[in-house]
XYZ file of C-alpha atoms in Angstrom:
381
model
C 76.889 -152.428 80.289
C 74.024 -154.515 78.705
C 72.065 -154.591 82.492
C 71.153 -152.741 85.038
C 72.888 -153.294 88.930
C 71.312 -155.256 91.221
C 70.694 -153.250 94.433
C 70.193 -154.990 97.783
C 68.585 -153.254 100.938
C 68.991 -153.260 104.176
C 66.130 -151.262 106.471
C 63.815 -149.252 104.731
C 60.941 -151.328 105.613
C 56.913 -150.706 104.836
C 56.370 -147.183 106.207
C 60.109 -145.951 105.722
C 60.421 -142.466 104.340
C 63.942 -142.489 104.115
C 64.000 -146.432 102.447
C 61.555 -145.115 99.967
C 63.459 -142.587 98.437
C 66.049 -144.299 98.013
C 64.345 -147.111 96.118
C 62.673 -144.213 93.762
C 65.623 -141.745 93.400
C 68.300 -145.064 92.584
C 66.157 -146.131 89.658
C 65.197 -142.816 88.120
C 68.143 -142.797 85.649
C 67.234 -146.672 84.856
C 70.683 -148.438 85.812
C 69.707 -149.837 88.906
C 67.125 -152.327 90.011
C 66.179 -153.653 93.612
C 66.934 -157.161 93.589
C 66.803 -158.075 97.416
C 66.900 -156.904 100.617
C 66.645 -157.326 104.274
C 64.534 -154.765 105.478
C 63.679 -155.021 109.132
C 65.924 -156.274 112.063
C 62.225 -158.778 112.158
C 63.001 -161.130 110.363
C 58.759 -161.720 109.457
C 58.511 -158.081 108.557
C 61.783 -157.852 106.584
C 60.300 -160.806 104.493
C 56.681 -159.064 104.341
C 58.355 -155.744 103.185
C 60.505 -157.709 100.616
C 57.397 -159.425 99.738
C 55.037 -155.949 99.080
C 57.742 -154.882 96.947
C 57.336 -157.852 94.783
C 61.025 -159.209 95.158
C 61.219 -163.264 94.997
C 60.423 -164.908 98.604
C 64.273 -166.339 98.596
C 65.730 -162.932 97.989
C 63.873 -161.631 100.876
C 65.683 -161.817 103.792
C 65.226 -161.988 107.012
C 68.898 -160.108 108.561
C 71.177 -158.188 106.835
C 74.072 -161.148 107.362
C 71.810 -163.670 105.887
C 71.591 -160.940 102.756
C 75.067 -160.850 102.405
C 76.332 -164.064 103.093
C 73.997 -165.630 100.665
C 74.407 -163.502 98.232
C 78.098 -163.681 98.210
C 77.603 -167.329 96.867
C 75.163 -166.766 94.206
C 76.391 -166.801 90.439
C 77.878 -163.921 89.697
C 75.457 -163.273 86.992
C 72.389 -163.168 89.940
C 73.830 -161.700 93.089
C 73.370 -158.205 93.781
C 76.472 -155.866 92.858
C 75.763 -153.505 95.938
C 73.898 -152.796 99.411
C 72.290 -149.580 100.154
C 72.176 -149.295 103.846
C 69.069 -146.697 105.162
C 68.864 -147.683 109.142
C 69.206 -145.538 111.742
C 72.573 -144.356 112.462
C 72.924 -147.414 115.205
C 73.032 -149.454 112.556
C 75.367 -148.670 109.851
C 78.763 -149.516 111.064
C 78.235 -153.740 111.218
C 76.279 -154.068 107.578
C 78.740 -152.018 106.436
C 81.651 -153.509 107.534
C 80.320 -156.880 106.500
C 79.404 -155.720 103.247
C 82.756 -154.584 102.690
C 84.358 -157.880 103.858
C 82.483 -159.963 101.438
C 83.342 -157.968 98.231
C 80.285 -155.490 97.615
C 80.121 -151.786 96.810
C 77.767 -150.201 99.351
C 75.602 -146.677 99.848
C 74.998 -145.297 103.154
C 73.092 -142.713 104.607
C 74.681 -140.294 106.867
C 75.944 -139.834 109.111
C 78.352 -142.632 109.203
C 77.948 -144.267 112.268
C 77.277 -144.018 115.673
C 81.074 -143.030 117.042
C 83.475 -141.267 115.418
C 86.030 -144.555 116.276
C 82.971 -146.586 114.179
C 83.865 -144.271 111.604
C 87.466 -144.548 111.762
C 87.574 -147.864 111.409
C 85.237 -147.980 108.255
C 87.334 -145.692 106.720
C 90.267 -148.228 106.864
C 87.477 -151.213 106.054
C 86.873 -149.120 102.765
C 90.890 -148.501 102.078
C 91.118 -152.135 102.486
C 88.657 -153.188 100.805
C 88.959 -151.702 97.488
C 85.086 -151.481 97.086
C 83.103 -148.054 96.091
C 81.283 -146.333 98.720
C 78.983 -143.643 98.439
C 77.572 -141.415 101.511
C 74.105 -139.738 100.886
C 74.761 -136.096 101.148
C 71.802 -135.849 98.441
C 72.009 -131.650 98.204
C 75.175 -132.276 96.730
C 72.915 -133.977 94.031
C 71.361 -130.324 93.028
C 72.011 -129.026 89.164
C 72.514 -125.874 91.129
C 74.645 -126.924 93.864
C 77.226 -128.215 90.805
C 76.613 -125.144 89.487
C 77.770 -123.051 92.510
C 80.903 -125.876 92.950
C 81.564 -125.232 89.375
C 81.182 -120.804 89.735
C 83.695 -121.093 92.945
C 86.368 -123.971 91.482
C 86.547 -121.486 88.354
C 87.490 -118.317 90.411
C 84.466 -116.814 88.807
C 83.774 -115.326 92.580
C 87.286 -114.697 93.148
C 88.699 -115.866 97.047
C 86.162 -116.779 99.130
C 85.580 -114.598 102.396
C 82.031 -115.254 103.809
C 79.870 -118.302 104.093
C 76.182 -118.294 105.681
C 74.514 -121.444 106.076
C 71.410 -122.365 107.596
C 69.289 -126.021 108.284
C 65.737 -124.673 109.802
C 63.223 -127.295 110.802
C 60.267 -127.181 113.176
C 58.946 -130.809 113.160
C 60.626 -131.250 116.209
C 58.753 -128.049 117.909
C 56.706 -130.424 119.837
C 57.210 -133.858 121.820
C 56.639 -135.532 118.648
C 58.808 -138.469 119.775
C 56.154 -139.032 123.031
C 53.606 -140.015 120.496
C 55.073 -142.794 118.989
C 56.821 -140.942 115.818
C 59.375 -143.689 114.824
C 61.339 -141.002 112.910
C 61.155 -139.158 115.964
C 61.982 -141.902 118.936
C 65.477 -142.197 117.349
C 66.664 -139.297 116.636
C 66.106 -137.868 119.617
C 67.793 -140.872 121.580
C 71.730 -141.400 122.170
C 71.858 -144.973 122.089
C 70.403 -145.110 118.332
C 71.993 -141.000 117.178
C 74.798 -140.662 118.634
C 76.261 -137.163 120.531
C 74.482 -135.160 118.340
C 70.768 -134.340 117.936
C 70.155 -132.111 115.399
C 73.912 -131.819 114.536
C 74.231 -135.032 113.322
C 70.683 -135.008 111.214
C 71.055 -132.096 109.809
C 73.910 -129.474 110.773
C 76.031 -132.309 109.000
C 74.237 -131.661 105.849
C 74.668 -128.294 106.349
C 78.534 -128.516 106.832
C 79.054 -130.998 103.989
C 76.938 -128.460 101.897
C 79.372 -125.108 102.870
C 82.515 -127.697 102.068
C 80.783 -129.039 99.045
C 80.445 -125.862 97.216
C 83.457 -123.728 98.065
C 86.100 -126.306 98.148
C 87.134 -125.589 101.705
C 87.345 -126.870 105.195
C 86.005 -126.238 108.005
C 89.070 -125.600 110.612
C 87.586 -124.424 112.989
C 84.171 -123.809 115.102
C 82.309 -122.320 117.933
C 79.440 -124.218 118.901
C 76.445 -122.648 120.886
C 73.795 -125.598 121.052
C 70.141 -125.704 122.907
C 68.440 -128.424 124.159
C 64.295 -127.615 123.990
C 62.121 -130.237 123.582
C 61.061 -131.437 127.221
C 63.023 -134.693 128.493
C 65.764 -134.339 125.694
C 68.743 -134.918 126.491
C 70.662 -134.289 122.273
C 70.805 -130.890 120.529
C 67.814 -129.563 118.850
C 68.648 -126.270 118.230
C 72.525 -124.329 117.640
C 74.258 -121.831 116.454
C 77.658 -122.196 115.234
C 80.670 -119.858 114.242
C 83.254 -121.446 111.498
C 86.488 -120.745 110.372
C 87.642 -122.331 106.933
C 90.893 -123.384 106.161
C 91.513 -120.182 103.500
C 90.570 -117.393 106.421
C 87.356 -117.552 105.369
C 85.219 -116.728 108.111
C 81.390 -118.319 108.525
C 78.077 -119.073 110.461
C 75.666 -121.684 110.931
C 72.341 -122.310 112.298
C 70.325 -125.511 112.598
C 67.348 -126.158 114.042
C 64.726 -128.546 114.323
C 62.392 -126.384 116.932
C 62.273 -123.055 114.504
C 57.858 -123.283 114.530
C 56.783 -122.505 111.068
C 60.176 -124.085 109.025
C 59.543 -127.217 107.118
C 63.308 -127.432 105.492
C 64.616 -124.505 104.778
C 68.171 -125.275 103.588
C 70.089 -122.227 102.619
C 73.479 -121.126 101.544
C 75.091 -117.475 100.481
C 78.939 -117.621 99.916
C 80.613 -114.255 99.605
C 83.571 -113.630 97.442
C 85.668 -111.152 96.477
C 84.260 -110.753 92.749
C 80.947 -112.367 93.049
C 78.073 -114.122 95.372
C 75.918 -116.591 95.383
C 72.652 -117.871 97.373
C 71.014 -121.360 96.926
C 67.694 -122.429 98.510
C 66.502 -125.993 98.903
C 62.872 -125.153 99.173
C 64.111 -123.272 96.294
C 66.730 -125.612 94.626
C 65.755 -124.412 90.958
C 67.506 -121.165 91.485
C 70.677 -119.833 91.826
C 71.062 -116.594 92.677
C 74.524 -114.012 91.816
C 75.506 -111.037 92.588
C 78.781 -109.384 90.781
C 80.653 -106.685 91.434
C 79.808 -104.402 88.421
C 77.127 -106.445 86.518
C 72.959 -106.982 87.107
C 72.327 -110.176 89.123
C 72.408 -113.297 87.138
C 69.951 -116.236 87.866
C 70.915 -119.287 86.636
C 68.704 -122.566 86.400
C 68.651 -126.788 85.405
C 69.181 -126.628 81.740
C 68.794 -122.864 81.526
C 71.642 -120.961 80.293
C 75.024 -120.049 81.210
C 75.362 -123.490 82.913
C 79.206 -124.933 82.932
C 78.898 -128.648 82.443
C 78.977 -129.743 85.761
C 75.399 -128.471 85.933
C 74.800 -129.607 82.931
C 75.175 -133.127 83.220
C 72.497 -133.328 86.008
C 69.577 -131.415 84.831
C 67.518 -134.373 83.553
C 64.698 -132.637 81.513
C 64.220 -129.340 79.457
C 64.467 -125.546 81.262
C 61.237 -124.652 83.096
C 60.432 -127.693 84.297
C 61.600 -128.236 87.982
C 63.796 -130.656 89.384
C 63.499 -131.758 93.273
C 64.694 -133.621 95.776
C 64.523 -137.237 94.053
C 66.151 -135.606 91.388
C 69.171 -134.962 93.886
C 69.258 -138.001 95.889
C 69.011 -139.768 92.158
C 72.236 -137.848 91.009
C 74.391 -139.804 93.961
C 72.827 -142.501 92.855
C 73.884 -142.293 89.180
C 77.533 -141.251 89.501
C 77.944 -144.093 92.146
C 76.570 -146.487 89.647
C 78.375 -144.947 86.627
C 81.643 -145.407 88.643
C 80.386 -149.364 89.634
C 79.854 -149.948 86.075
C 83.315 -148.171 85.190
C 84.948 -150.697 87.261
C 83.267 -154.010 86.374
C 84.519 -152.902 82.552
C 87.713 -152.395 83.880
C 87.737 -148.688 83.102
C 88.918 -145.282 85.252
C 87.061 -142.536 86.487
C 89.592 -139.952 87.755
C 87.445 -137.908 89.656
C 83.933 -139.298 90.439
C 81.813 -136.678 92.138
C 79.758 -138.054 94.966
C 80.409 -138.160 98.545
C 82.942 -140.623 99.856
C 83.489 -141.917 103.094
C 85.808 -139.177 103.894
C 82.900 -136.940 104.073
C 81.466 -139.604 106.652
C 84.765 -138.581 108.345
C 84.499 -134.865 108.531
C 81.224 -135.388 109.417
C 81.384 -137.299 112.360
C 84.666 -134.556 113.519
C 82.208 -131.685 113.067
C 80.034 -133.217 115.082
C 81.971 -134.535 117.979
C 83.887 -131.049 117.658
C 80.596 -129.063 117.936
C 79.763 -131.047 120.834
C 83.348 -130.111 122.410
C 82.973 -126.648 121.780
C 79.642 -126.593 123.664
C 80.705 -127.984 126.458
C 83.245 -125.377 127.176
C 81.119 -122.235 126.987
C 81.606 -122.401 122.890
C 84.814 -122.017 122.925
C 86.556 -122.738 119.951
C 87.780 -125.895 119.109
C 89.541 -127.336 115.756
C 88.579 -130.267 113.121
């Protein structure tokens, strides 16, 4: 294509962490521009935030269904080609849903929605609909989270038996949310997260992340969760046992209470030839350990790297790649596969996260909740 895609927002407002990453990591890889958003449910701050980021007053808006609308009956050659939806989980289902029924592509942070019916029924919007969508799992984004997909898809580890994954915060160690913390105030309240607490903020990243890389399924778990913080009433804290749909067997922990842990996002996968660990705090590593030979460490543009990993690392060996760098990668295959389709060409396996990975996560969720109502008991996907 001879331009760039036009990008429309909705939340990520002046003083968003979340909305600001986004705007960075989409136009790292310079084929997307921000073109016009709605970024507040106030309509005066939506058009202020619009505003500081130097968009045009009328492509400011001041509601995400005045963004749409509107720009559903611009030329072609003006309107923006997607949304890119970074509210609170509260908010996902209607913009998307409307986005959908008006003919745009859309991006959407996890997890899903609210309910697991919410996500249901956007799964059969997005069937219906034809349109791309794209769920921001960024660790998925990692040069050395392909490269571990890559390792296990090959058989270089042989069958899978053992999976350890961990999600250890500690911002939430404190009544943070007592003090006004906006990131805080939601996620710790029903009505905006949903069932889950610290399941659905980050023990979904942490299930997407064991799927991701081994090409499994979680079947079934055993959920032990804790509730900490004083006047809390979601998870903050768990412990979880898995089974995967190939007998693997596997653990997780999350926690946002853990004092000391910033985000210490971790994976080892065990197989019968080979292992592997992967670090967030880390991510330029990736560590294996074979059954006769010295442990290998591979890293971006370093070699040994299959081409999965290849195609992500963005600058030369040495030089480290982050977290932008991830969340950019989602952004880059989404738009590669846009652009794919407005030149009426195929992709036959574009690798981001879909809106079936909104779907298992919302199950794991609701299923972890299950379990921990019944004394952990084990309860399937």
């Amino acid at each position: 294509m001879a331009r760039k895609l036009r990008m429309g927002m909705i939340g990520g407002g002046t003083g968003s962490f979340i909305g600001d990453v986004h705007r960075k990591a989409s136009s790292i890889d310079g084929m997307i521009e921000l073109a016009c958003g709605a970024f507040s449910s106030n309509a005066e701050k939506s058009k202020a935030s619009g505003q500081a980021l130097y968009l045009p007053e009328d492509r400011c808006y001041g509601s995400f269904e005045e963004m749409i609308l509107t720009e559903k009956e611009l030329p072609e050659d003006v309107r923006m080609d997607f949304v890119s939806i970074v509210t609170p989980n509260h908010m996902h289902f209607a913009p998307v849903k409307l986005a959908l029924e008006h003919g745009f592509h859309v991006v959407c942070d996890k997890p899903l929605t609210l309910t697991l019916d919410e996500t249901i029924e956007l799964q059969t919007c997005v069937e219906k609909s034809g349109k791309i969508f794209a769920l921001t799992h960024n660790y998925t984004g990692y040069a050395m989270v392909k490269q571990a997909r890559a390792m296990v898809a090959k058989g270089d580890l042989g069958k899978i038996r053992k999976i350890q994954v961990q999600y250890l915060q500690g911002w939430l160690s404190t009544a943070v949310e007592q003090t006004g913390q906006k990131q805080a105030s939601w996620r710790v309240d029903p009505a905006k997260s949903g069932i889950g607490g610290a399941l659905g903020d980050i023990g979904t990243h942490a299930g997407n992340l064991a799927e991701y890389i081994t090409g499994l399924e979680i079947e079934e778990l055993a959920a032990d969760l804790g509730t900490f913080g004083e006047g809390r009433v979601l998870d903050d804290d768990g412990n979880l046992l898995l089974r995967m749909n190939n007998g693997a067997k596997g653990t997780m922990s999350i926690s946002q209470i853990a004092l000391g842990e910033e985000n210490n996002l971790a994976i080892k996968v065990y197989g019968e030839k080979g292992s592997l660990e992967w670090q967030q705090e880390n991510p330029n590593q990736l560590i294996t350990h074979w059954l006769e030979d010295p442990v290998k460490v591979f890293t971006p543009n370093g070699n040994g790297l299959y081409e999965e990993a290849l195609a992500v690392s963005r600058i030369p060996a040495g030089h480290p790649e982050g977290y932008l760098e991830a969340f950019a990668t989602i952004y880059k295959n989404f738009a590669t596969h846009v652009m794919a389709l407005l030149n009426n060409e195929i992709i036959e396996k574009p690798d981001y996260p879909t809106v079936k990975d909104g779907v298992r996560g919302m199950q794991f969720i609701y299923a972890a909740v299950e379990s921990d109502k019944h004394n952990a008991s084990w309860v399937k996907i």
